[in-house]
mmCIF file of C-alpha atoms in Angstrom:
data_model
loop_
_atom_site.group_PDB
_atom_site.id
_atom_site.type_symbol
_atom_site.label_atom_id
_atom_site.label_comp_id
_atom_site.label_asym_id
_atom_site.label_seq_id
_atom_site.Cartn_x
_atom_site.Cartn_y
_atom_site.Cartn_z
ATOM 1 C CA MET A 48 132.175 130.745 80.097
ATOM 2 C CA PRO A 49 129.148 130.015 78.401
ATOM 3 C CA VAL A 50 126.543 127.453 78.960
ATOM 4 C CA ALA A 51 126.288 124.121 76.538
ATOM 5 C CA PHE A 52 122.876 123.369 74.641
ATOM 6 C CA ILE A 53 123.013 119.397 73.860
ATOM 7 C CA THR A 54 120.376 117.638 71.772
ATOM 8 C CA HIS A 55 120.062 115.333 68.847
ATOM 9 C CA PRO A 56 117.652 115.032 65.934
ATOM 10 C CA ALA A 57 116.961 111.515 67.046
ATOM 11 C CA CYS A 58 114.949 112.869 70.392
ATOM 12 C CA ARG A 59 112.544 114.116 67.951
ATOM 13 C CA LEU A 60 111.896 110.809 66.136
ATOM 14 C CA HIS A 61 110.766 109.025 68.760
ATOM 15 C CA ASN A 62 106.598 109.196 68.535
ATOM 16 C CA MET A 63 104.580 106.917 71.142
ATOM 17 C CA GLY A 64 101.690 107.682 68.772
ATOM 18 C CA ASP A 65 98.976 110.871 67.803
ATOM 19 C CA GLY A 66 98.085 112.156 70.934
ATOM 20 C CA HIS A 67 100.311 111.085 73.074
ATOM 21 C CA PRO A 68 101.313 114.029 76.075
ATOM 22 C CA GLU A 69 105.299 113.687 75.435
ATOM 23 C CA GLN A 70 105.233 114.218 72.072
ATOM 24 C CA PRO A 71 108.388 115.328 69.915
ATOM 25 C CA ALA A 72 107.116 119.365 69.654
ATOM 26 C CA ARG A 73 107.708 119.541 73.337
ATOM 27 C CA LEU A 74 111.530 120.038 71.907
ATOM 28 C CA ASP A 75 110.399 122.385 69.107
ATOM 29 C CA ALA A 76 108.324 124.516 71.146
ATOM 30 C CA ILE A 77 112.046 125.358 73.922
ATOM 31 C CA GLU A 78 113.983 125.782 70.778
ATOM 32 C CA GLU A 79 111.597 127.883 68.838
ATOM 33 C CA LEU A 80 111.149 130.335 72.347
ATOM 34 C CA LEU A 81 114.874 130.531 72.822
ATOM 35 C CA HIS A 82 114.929 132.033 69.461
ATOM 36 C CA VAL A 83 112.719 134.389 69.849
ATOM 37 C CA ARG A 84 113.926 135.367 73.106
ATOM 38 C CA GLN A 85 117.434 135.480 71.338
ATOM 39 C CA LEU A 86 118.742 133.114 73.543
ATOM 40 C CA TYR A 87 119.661 130.418 71.222
ATOM 41 C CA ASP A 88 122.968 132.266 69.692
ATOM 42 C CA PHE A 89 124.440 132.418 72.730
ATOM 43 C CA LEU A 90 124.454 128.969 74.079
ATOM 44 C CA VAL A 91 127.093 126.938 72.744
ATOM 45 C CA HIS A 92 125.434 123.996 70.505
ATOM 46 C CA HIS A 93 126.110 119.841 70.719
ATOM 47 C CA ASP A 94 124.779 117.272 69.229
ATOM 48 C CA ALA A 95 124.648 113.672 71.999
ATOM 49 C CA PRO A 96 126.078 111.066 71.752
ATOM 50 C CA ARG A 97 124.827 107.662 71.896
ATOM 51 C CA ALA A 98 125.691 106.408 75.663
ATOM 52 C CA THR A 99 128.067 103.229 74.972
ATOM 53 C CA PHE A 100 127.039 100.114 76.891
ATOM 54 C CA GLU A 101 129.775 101.060 79.696
ATOM 55 C CA GLN A 102 127.965 104.046 80.815
ATOM 56 C CA LEU A 103 124.272 102.864 80.497
ATOM 57 C CA ALA A 104 125.739 99.553 82.980
ATOM 58 C CA ARG A 105 126.526 101.688 85.645
ATOM 59 C CA VAL A 106 123.159 102.570 86.594
ATOM 60 C CA HIS A 107 121.251 99.344 84.795
ATOM 61 C CA PRO A 108 121.954 95.928 84.366
ATOM 62 C CA ARG A 109 122.969 94.315 81.005
ATOM 63 C CA SER A 110 119.657 92.451 81.030
ATOM 64 C CA HIS A 111 117.082 95.839 81.234
ATOM 65 C CA ILE A 112 119.903 96.765 77.826
ATOM 66 C CA GLU A 113 119.868 94.073 76.085
ATOM 67 C CA GLN A 114 115.849 94.003 76.450
ATOM 68 C CA LEU A 115 115.355 97.404 75.419
ATOM 69 C CA SER A 116 117.223 97.077 72.125
ATOM 70 C CA ALA A 117 115.887 93.539 71.295
ATOM 71 C CA SER A 118 112.157 95.173 71.946
ATOM 72 C CA SER A 119 112.523 97.663 69.716
ATOM 73 C CA PRO A 120 110.304 97.186 66.610
ATOM 74 C CA SER A 121 111.195 97.587 63.024
ATOM 75 C CA GLU A 122 107.734 99.007 62.780
ATOM 76 C CA GLY A 123 105.113 100.134 64.721
ATOM 77 C CA LEU A 124 104.587 100.585 68.500
ATOM 78 C CA VAL A 125 105.761 98.458 70.701
ATOM 79 C CA ARG A 126 103.926 98.770 74.741
ATOM 80 C CA VAL A 127 106.194 99.128 77.443
ATOM 81 C CA ASP A 128 103.399 99.436 80.099
ATOM 82 C CA PRO A 129 100.056 101.021 79.132
ATOM 83 C CA ASP A 130 101.207 104.921 79.022
ATOM 84 C CA THR A 131 105.152 103.982 77.814
ATOM 85 C CA ALA A 132 105.656 102.745 73.878
ATOM 86 C CA MET A 133 108.572 102.345 72.098
ATOM 87 C CA CYS A 134 108.761 103.164 67.707
ATOM 88 C CA PRO A 135 111.450 101.773 65.574
ATOM 89 C CA ASP A 136 113.202 105.386 66.522
ATOM 90 C CA THR A 137 112.873 105.028 70.087
ATOM 91 C CA PHE A 138 116.385 103.887 71.355
ATOM 92 C CA GLU A 139 118.436 105.691 68.948
ATOM 93 C CA ALA A 140 116.652 108.166 71.278
ATOM 94 C CA ALA A 141 117.082 106.833 74.491
ATOM 95 C CA LEU A 142 120.901 106.206 73.736
ATOM 96 C CA ARG A 143 121.206 109.898 72.709
ATOM 97 C CA ALA A 144 119.140 111.351 75.653
ATOM 98 C CA ALA A 145 121.281 109.111 78.222
ATOM 99 C CA GLY A 146 124.415 110.577 75.808
ATOM 100 C CA ALA A 147 123.821 113.784 76.403
ATOM 101 C CA ASN A 148 124.291 113.721 80.177
ATOM 102 C CA VAL A 149 127.718 112.073 79.688
ATOM 103 C CA LEU A 150 128.804 114.622 77.444
ATOM 104 C CA ALA A 151 127.152 117.387 79.543
ATOM 105 C CA THR A 152 129.053 115.644 82.856
ATOM 106 C CA ASP A 153 132.441 115.733 80.567
ATOM 107 C CA LEU A 154 131.767 119.561 79.265
ATOM 108 C CA VAL A 155 131.236 120.923 81.957
ATOM 109 C CA ILE A 156 133.819 118.958 84.254
ATOM 110 C CA GLY A 157 136.183 119.702 81.336
ATOM 111 C CA GLY A 158 136.061 123.569 81.646
ATOM 112 C CA HIS A 159 134.631 123.581 78.216
ATOM 113 C CA VAL A 160 131.599 125.325 79.841
ATOM 114 C CA ARG A 161 130.213 126.821 82.874
ATOM 115 C CA ARG A 162 126.570 124.203 83.118
ATOM 116 C CA ALA A 163 124.380 122.678 80.367
ATOM 117 C CA PHE A 164 120.905 121.861 79.482
ATOM 118 C CA CYS A 165 120.047 118.772 77.922
ATOM 119 C CA ASN A 166 116.777 119.420 75.205
ATOM 120 C CA VAL A 167 116.458 116.063 75.114
ATOM 121 C CA ARG A 168 113.643 113.192 74.945
ATOM 122 C CA PRO A 169 112.318 110.453 75.708
ATOM 123 C CA PRO A 170 112.948 112.214 79.444
ATOM 124 C CA GLY A 171 114.234 109.480 82.029
ATOM 125 C CA HIS A 172 113.739 109.876 86.128
ATOM 126 C CA HIS A 173 111.332 107.123 86.321
ATOM 127 C CA ALA A 174 113.657 104.523 84.616
ATOM 128 C CA GLU A 175 114.679 102.150 87.721
ATOM 129 C CA ARG A 176 117.646 100.037 87.532
ATOM 130 C CA ALA A 177 115.882 97.115 85.344
ATOM 131 C CA GLN A 178 112.229 99.050 84.606
ATOM 132 C CA ALA A 179 111.122 100.996 82.268
ATOM 133 C CA MET A 180 108.571 103.375 82.807
ATOM 134 C CA GLY A 181 106.403 106.386 82.770
ATOM 135 C CA PHE A 182 107.549 107.861 79.358
ATOM 136 C CA CYS A 183 111.437 106.621 80.497
ATOM 137 C CA PHE A 184 113.705 104.314 79.287
ATOM 138 C CA PHE A 185 117.126 104.510 80.055
ATOM 139 C CA ASN A 186 117.355 106.884 83.340
ATOM 140 C CA ASN A 187 119.374 109.827 81.926
ATOM 141 C CA VAL A 188 120.330 111.981 84.790
ATOM 142 C CA ALA A 189 121.122 108.535 86.968
ATOM 143 C CA VAL A 190 123.601 107.910 83.917
ATOM 144 C CA GLY A 191 125.118 111.516 84.308
ATOM 145 C CA ALA A 192 125.418 111.452 87.718
ATOM 146 C CA ALA A 193 127.663 107.966 87.627
ATOM 147 C CA HIS A 194 129.500 109.344 84.703
ATOM 148 C CA ALA A 195 130.727 112.097 86.982
ATOM 149 C CA LEU A 196 131.682 109.712 90.398
ATOM 150 C CA ASP A 197 132.631 107.008 88.390
ATOM 151 C CA HIS A 198 134.958 108.216 85.455
ATOM 152 C CA HIS A 199 135.642 111.413 86.484
ATOM 153 C CA GLY A 200 136.302 110.300 90.620
ATOM 154 C CA LEU A 201 133.981 112.882 92.239
ATOM 155 C CA ASP A 202 132.988 112.195 95.665
ATOM 156 C CA ARG A 203 129.721 113.595 96.133
ATOM 157 C CA VAL A 204 126.921 115.096 93.789
ATOM 158 C CA ALA A 205 123.428 116.354 94.213
ATOM 159 C CA ILE A 206 120.221 115.616 91.837
ATOM 160 C CA LEU A 207 117.432 117.963 92.727
ATOM 161 C CA ASP A 208 113.942 117.055 90.938
ATOM 162 C CA PHE A 209 111.269 119.647 90.859
ATOM 163 C CA ASP A 210 109.206 117.543 88.535
ATOM 164 C CA VAL A 211 105.541 116.931 88.954
ATOM 165 C CA HIS A 212 105.945 113.429 89.708
ATOM 166 C CA LEU A 213 108.316 111.381 91.964
ATOM 167 C CA GLY A 214 111.748 110.225 90.170
ATOM 168 C CA ASN A 215 110.852 106.836 91.427
ATOM 169 C CA GLY A 216 114.033 105.771 88.966
ATOM 170 C CA THR A 217 116.431 107.846 90.192
ATOM 171 C CA GLU A 218 115.433 106.442 94.011
ATOM 172 C CA ASP A 219 115.801 103.344 92.991
ATOM 173 C CA ILE A 220 119.152 103.383 91.198
ATOM 174 C CA PHE A 221 120.965 105.353 93.709
ATOM 175 C CA ARG A 222 119.063 103.916 97.023
ATOM 176 C CA GLY A 223 122.262 103.582 99.408
ATOM 177 C CA ASP A 224 124.647 105.474 97.104
ATOM 178 C CA ARG A 225 125.269 108.208 100.041
ATOM 179 C CA ARG A 226 127.734 109.792 97.591
ATOM 180 C CA VAL A 227 124.532 111.499 96.305
ATOM 181 C CA LEU A 228 121.948 113.442 97.885
ATOM 182 C CA ILE A 229 118.340 113.001 95.950
ATOM 183 C CA CYS A 230 116.316 116.602 96.864
ATOM 184 C CA SER A 231 112.859 116.163 95.218
ATOM 185 C CA SER A 232 109.740 117.653 95.089
ATOM 186 C CA PHE A 233 106.289 116.086 93.678
ATOM 187 C CA GLN A 234 102.288 115.909 93.748
ATOM 188 C CA HIS A 235 101.279 113.181 95.924
ATOM 189 C CA PRO A 236 98.909 111.292 95.428
ATOM 190 C CA LEU A 237 100.135 111.033 91.782
ATOM 191 C CA TYR A 238 101.849 108.504 89.350
ATOM 192 C CA PRO A 239 103.513 106.636 90.796
ATOM 193 C CA GLY A 240 101.756 106.576 93.705
ATOM 194 C CA ASN A 241 104.774 106.119 96.197
ATOM 195 C CA ASN A 242 105.908 108.289 98.799
ATOM 196 C CA PRO A 243 108.987 107.016 100.202
ATOM 197 C CA GLY A 244 110.427 108.499 103.539
ATOM 198 C CA SER A 245 113.167 110.572 103.423
ATOM 199 C CA VAL A 246 117.194 109.848 104.488
ATOM 200 C CA PRO A 247 118.680 112.766 105.955
ATOM 201 C CA GLY A 248 121.771 112.908 104.155
ATOM 202 C CA HIS A 249 120.999 110.844 101.038
ATOM 203 C CA VAL A 250 117.283 111.459 99.819
ATOM 204 C CA ILE A 251 114.942 114.697 100.927
ATOM 205 C CA ASN A 252 111.198 114.157 99.592
ATOM 206 C CA CYS A 253 108.606 116.791 99.747
ATOM 207 C CA PRO A 254 105.331 115.301 98.894
ATOM 208 C CA LEU A 255 102.725 118.132 97.583
ATOM 209 C CA PRO A 256 99.299 117.971 98.117
ATOM 210 C CA PRO A 257 97.091 119.085 95.517
ATOM 211 C CA GLY A 258 96.654 122.719 94.610
ATOM 212 C CA THR A 259 100.136 123.464 96.214
ATOM 213 C CA GLY A 260 101.557 127.015 94.248
ATOM 214 C CA SER A 261 104.485 128.855 95.017
ATOM 215 C CA GLU A 262 104.643 129.382 98.193
ATOM 216 C CA GLY A 263 104.448 125.820 99.004
ATOM 217 C CA PHE A 264 106.876 124.962 96.863
ATOM 218 C CA ARG A 265 109.358 127.300 98.069
ATOM 219 C CA LYS A 266 108.879 126.607 101.527
ATOM 220 C CA ALA A 267 109.320 123.096 101.408
ATOM 221 C CA VAL A 268 112.877 123.571 99.000
ATOM 222 C CA THR A 269 114.059 126.288 101.508
ATOM 223 C CA GLU A 270 113.572 124.782 104.361
ATOM 224 C CA HIS A 271 114.002 121.007 103.060
ATOM 225 C CA TRP A 272 116.437 121.015 100.239
ATOM 226 C CA LEU A 273 118.595 124.005 100.862
ATOM 227 C CA PRO A 274 119.661 123.016 104.919
ATOM 228 C CA GLU A 275 120.862 119.654 103.032
ATOM 229 C CA LEU A 276 122.606 120.744 99.754
ATOM 230 C CA GLU A 277 124.635 122.944 102.536
ATOM 231 C CA ALA A 278 126.038 120.880 104.812
ATOM 232 C CA PHE A 279 126.186 117.990 102.147
ATOM 233 C CA ARG A 280 128.304 120.255 100.065
ATOM 234 C CA PRO A 281 127.856 118.490 96.769
ATOM 235 C CA GLN A 282 130.931 119.133 93.811
ATOM 236 C CA MET A 283 128.576 119.306 90.957
ATOM 237 C CA LEU A 284 124.658 119.767 90.566
ATOM 238 C CA PHE A 285 122.406 117.745 88.095
ATOM 239 C CA ILE A 286 118.630 118.809 87.895
ATOM 240 C CA SER A 287 115.707 116.975 86.686
ATOM 241 C CA ALA A 288 114.047 119.824 85.479
ATOM 242 C CA GLY A 289 110.145 118.838 84.551
ATOM 243 C CA PHE A 290 107.674 121.938 84.132
ATOM 244 C CA ASP A 291 104.811 120.286 84.602
ATOM 245 C CA ALA A 292 103.948 121.023 87.417
ATOM 246 C CA HIS A 293 103.242 124.494 86.178
ATOM 247 C CA ALA A 294 99.820 125.601 86.734
ATOM 248 C CA ALA A 295 98.791 125.893 83.329
ATOM 249 C CA ASP A 296 99.626 122.003 82.501
ATOM 250 C CA ASP A 297 96.790 119.214 83.177
ATOM 251 C CA MET A 298 98.723 116.551 83.823
ATOM 252 C CA ALA A 299 98.704 117.731 87.444
ATOM 253 C CA GLU A 300 97.117 119.579 90.101
ATOM 254 C CA LEU A 301 99.670 121.917 91.259
ATOM 255 C CA ARG A 302 100.470 125.567 90.909
ATOM 256 C CA PHE A 303 103.464 126.621 90.197
ATOM 257 C CA THR A 304 104.564 129.331 88.018
ATOM 258 C CA THR A 305 107.142 130.443 85.423
ATOM 259 C CA ALA A 306 108.929 132.531 88.251
ATOM 260 C CA ASP A 307 109.229 129.594 90.361
ATOM 261 C CA TYR A 308 111.524 128.111 87.740
ATOM 262 C CA ALA A 309 113.408 131.016 87.993
ATOM 263 C CA TRP A 310 113.946 131.050 91.651
ATOM 264 C CA VAL A 311 114.996 126.786 91.667
ATOM 265 C CA THR A 312 116.922 127.757 89.286
ATOM 266 C CA ASP A 313 119.250 130.801 90.713
ATOM 267 C CA LEU A 314 119.053 128.568 94.445
ATOM 268 C CA ALA A 315 120.717 125.474 92.306
ATOM 269 C CA CYS A 316 123.262 127.883 91.111
ATOM 270 C CA GLY A 317 123.684 129.437 94.374
ATOM 271 C CA VAL A 318 124.374 126.437 95.808
ATOM 272 C CA ALA A 319 126.477 125.549 93.044
ATOM 273 C CA ALA A 320 128.934 129.069 93.020
ATOM 274 C CA ARG A 321 129.555 128.268 96.715
ATOM 275 C CA HIS A 322 130.011 123.786 96.576
ATOM 276 C CA CYS A 323 130.187 123.113 92.579
ATOM 277 C CA HIS A 324 132.434 125.669 90.922
ATOM 278 C CA ASN A 325 129.320 126.606 89.153
ATOM 279 C CA ARG A 326 128.922 122.824 88.127
ATOM 280 C CA VAL A 327 125.427 122.242 86.765
ATOM 281 C CA VAL A 328 124.374 119.997 84.070
ATOM 282 C CA SER A 329 120.140 120.066 83.925
ATOM 283 C CA THR A 330 117.981 117.781 82.038
ATOM 284 C CA LEU A 331 114.766 117.838 80.616
ATOM 285 C CA GLU A 332 112.105 115.855 82.448
ATOM 286 C CA GLY A 333 108.289 116.374 82.450
ATOM 287 C CA GLY A 334 106.298 119.400 80.830
ATOM 288 C CA TYR A 335 103.472 118.680 78.322
ATOM 289 C CA GLU A 336 101.408 121.923 78.174
ATOM 290 C CA LEU A 337 102.887 123.682 75.482
ATOM 291 C CA ALA A 338 102.990 127.748 75.939
ATOM 292 C CA ALA A 339 104.379 127.147 79.113
ATOM 293 C CA LEU A 340 107.038 124.389 78.688
ATOM 294 C CA ALA A 341 108.522 126.816 76.573
ATOM 295 C CA ALA A 342 108.097 129.527 78.678
ATOM 296 C CA SER A 343 109.745 127.755 81.792
ATOM 297 C CA ALA A 344 112.237 126.042 79.897
ATOM 298 C CA ALA A 345 113.540 128.820 78.275
ATOM 299 C CA THR A 346 113.464 131.237 82.038
ATOM 300 C CA HIS A 347 115.308 127.868 83.488
ATOM 301 C CA ILE A 348 117.877 128.221 80.519
ATOM 302 C CA ASP A 349 118.257 132.434 81.010
ATOM 303 C CA ARG A 350 118.720 131.664 84.802
ATOM 304 C CA LEU A 351 121.666 129.052 84.070
ATOM 305 C CA MET A 352 122.866 131.334 81.493
ATOM 306 C CA ALA A 353 123.280 134.806 84.265
ATOM 307 C CA ASP A 354 126.641 134.925 86.241
#
């Protein structure tokens, strides 16, 4: 079966100002390289729908959704935190980014595609249950995972997060929900500053010191993620695909290579083949050096497309 590629023009309209690293060109860079590598036409393309209030409310309280809607400016920028701002198009983009995960989940569980990649922004894994932060407004992957659990009736889903920053929002939303296994690697110390311990069978955190490269990353995943995934036997995998741990990305100080993203994608797909009927939904999170982002994301998508 094919792989879905889900995006929407609205995701390019969200703009937090000239010079902000989370820029619309991120999506263009990925799509352009997919064309160059002759992968684009082999994907099944879908426009992301808007997430509904009901879908968002599985992971965010009504007050959070309504506050973001009310904060949407008619012009200019409104600050959510020192790094995060809303422009007039942000709320629409955020609805589409979350909705992409709902559609991807429906397509994969419905057997229409084998796997899916959501090329969307704003990202989501820092958005806590009731707090937008760190470039994120709604927690896109959490919306998709909750949809798989509560709408489709799955019992166990796993979320893999290899962004250079801790996905504090995802952990906040699913804290105590044993239907969800979260496996995360991240640089520490680094934004958002916390380093929560692991909870076996539920949250597996692998903090990595600055300078960690391929060997340290692969060791952490093999020794900590993989045994937990095999024991948990997830029925579906979600990936928070941040590519800002790449050595060329100066937002942080890890030293991953493009080959590491191919490797971890293959590992995830192997778990999905054994336990999930190949069901994988991956969503763009970080990655700010455009050439490294494009190379890493295109390689990730290429591996999602592999048999």
